[in-house]
Amino acid sequence: MTGVKTSFSLLDRILAPGGLTVVFQPIFALPGTAPKLHALDCRVRGPVGTNLEEPCVLAEYARHKRAESLVDRACLTTAMQTVSALLPASRLPIHLHVTTLGSDQDFAEFLLSLAEQSDISPTRLVVEVGEPEVPWDHAIFTASLQKLRACGVRLALSNFGNQSANYHLLLDCQPDFISLDRYLVNHSGSDHRRQVILDSLARLAARFEAEVIAEGVETEADLKALCQAGIRFAQGALLSQALVAQTLPAFVMQTDAVASTVI
Amino acid sequence: MQVLNQTITTTPAVTSQILVVDDEAPIRFALKEYLSTQGLAVSCAGEVAEAEAMLPLHDYSVAIVDLHLTGNCGFEGLEVISAIRAGYPRTRIVLLSANISPETGQTARDLGVDVLLHKPMPLSGVAQIVFELIQLHPVSKEQS
């Protein structure tokens, strides 16, 4: 059997110009009569037409290629260029591999330099990490976090409660935000056990002086359960689908109280 | 690859997920098109890392894995097979290659490959094997 062999790996396509695109998942503040836009979660997609268009597959691919730092740098560059052009005042949460911060000693400097070049204040940046599955250097990780914090970058734990995103990272990162994995959120409106966990995590986060963000909210019942647990921020299909860059300015313009809620 | 105008009639009641791992795009395309017409949900990957990144997405009933995934006669397919066996023991594995030596075949069986298929293989023959393996991997409630 003969056929055309793949001439370029997916990694080549990721790193090629235009290989990555950005979508934004709005995060809403829950208290009040209606959810209000709070921030925009920045998700980078891989090459169009490939499995890597799904951000979680892109992240896993980078991990399996042992190219977390390389891909994270490319994602960060794309995200900052996109946000700088579209949203000069928005907060920018960006997902990174723990191993990038725990192995790439120059990554913090790279991030801060890129922010300066893009005219983005570090205080607008939220670095999200989660689920380390390979060994990483704790000293390098801690030093990276200290450099970022010193410049005003805030930290978030993503997918908290899922696999390795657990208390270990909570202690090491001391995050400003804790994003709850959708597994905990979905069906929480009808599942007493999930309500107990949400209530517990909301109180835990408050003791750590961190805000909780619920991921993957899909039903009114789940939203109600989150409010009852005292969780103040949420994202998911019930509130808004992910937005491509071209539609973002119009979405932000249409959203109430944007000026006071988008940081 | 020879294509026969033969339709498999043992379509499962619920959709089973199949993963095809081959570096040759025409083969991925042909397998996806044919197995999809048989009522199966088919995902494809062309590299080891891509395949490994795809594994958490679905409860795959069967993975069809090519032995050589870089075009330079490495045995990268065995890496994929090891990853499947380590994390997804319910998934049945077909190793598909034009060049499987007895030693490599034994290594593959030791790793947990269920069926060795030699290329060229009619698509209908591959489908028949896949449906037989699906009977050993009932679709979970979460999928149905």
Short mmCIF file of C-alpha atoms in Angstrom, two decimals, chain A residues 1-12 50-52 54 56-66 163, chain B residues 1 23-28 43-50 52-54 56-57 66 68 70-71 98 119-121:
data_model
loop_
_atom_site.label_atom_id
_atom_site.label_comp_id
_atom_site.label_asym_id
_atom_site.label_seq_id
_atom_site.Cartn_x
_atom_site.Cartn_y
_atom_site.Cartn_z
CA MET A 1 0.00 0.00 0.00
CA THR A 2 1.37 3.39 -0.91
CA GLY A 3 0.28 6.85 0.00
CA VAL A 4 1.31 10.42 0.61
CA LYS A 5 3.37 10.66 3.78
CA THR A 6 2.82 13.56 6.14
CA SER A 7 5.51 16.08 5.16
CA PHE A 8 4.98 18.49 8.05
CA SER A 9 4.16 17.52 11.60
CA LEU A 10 1.33 19.21 13.42
CA LEU A 11 3.93 20.96 15.53
CA ASP A 12 5.27 22.62 12.37
CA THR A 50 -7.15 19.47 12.63
CA ASN A 51 -7.98 17.76 15.91
CA LEU A 52 -5.91 20.46 17.59
CA GLU A 54 -9.94 21.87 20.36
CA CYS A 56 -7.63 20.72 25.30
CA VAL A 57 -6.30 18.52 22.47
CA LEU A 58 -3.77 21.22 21.55
CA ALA A 59 -2.57 21.29 25.15
CA GLU A 60 -2.35 17.50 25.35
CA TYR A 61 -0.53 17.33 22.01
CA ALA A 62 2.07 19.81 23.25
CA ARG A 63 2.52 17.77 26.41
CA HIS A 64 3.01 14.51 24.52
CA LYS A 65 5.47 16.18 22.15
CA ARG A 66 7.35 17.50 25.20
CA GLN A 163 -7.06 14.74 38.09
CA MET B 1 -6.01 -0.73 -0.71
CA ASP B 23 0.40 8.83 8.95
CA GLU B 24 -0.97 8.40 5.44
CA ALA B 25 -3.83 10.84 4.92
CA PRO B 26 -5.48 8.83 2.10
CA ILE B 27 -5.71 5.79 4.36
CA ARG B 28 -7.15 7.82 7.23
CA SER B 43 -11.67 9.93 14.82
CA CYS B 44 -8.29 10.05 13.10
CA ALA B 45 -4.75 10.94 14.09
CA GLY B 46 -1.56 11.04 12.04
CA GLU B 47 1.08 11.23 14.74
CA VAL B 48 1.86 9.52 18.03
CA ALA B 49 1.38 12.70 20.08
CA GLU B 50 -1.84 13.55 18.26
CA GLU B 52 -2.24 10.27 22.60
CA ALA B 53 -3.93 13.68 22.86
CA MET B 54 -7.09 12.20 21.35
CA PRO B 56 -9.02 11.09 26.63
CA LEU B 57 -11.77 12.47 24.38
CA ASP B 66 -0.42 1.64 11.76
CA HIS B 68 5.03 3.00 11.05
CA THR B 70 6.83 8.66 10.40
CA GLY B 71 7.59 7.20 7.02
CA ALA B 98 2.44 -3.87 5.35
CA LYS B 119 -1.83 -4.41 4.29
CA PRO B 120 -3.28 -4.44 1.73
CA MET B 121 -6.58 -5.29 3.37
#
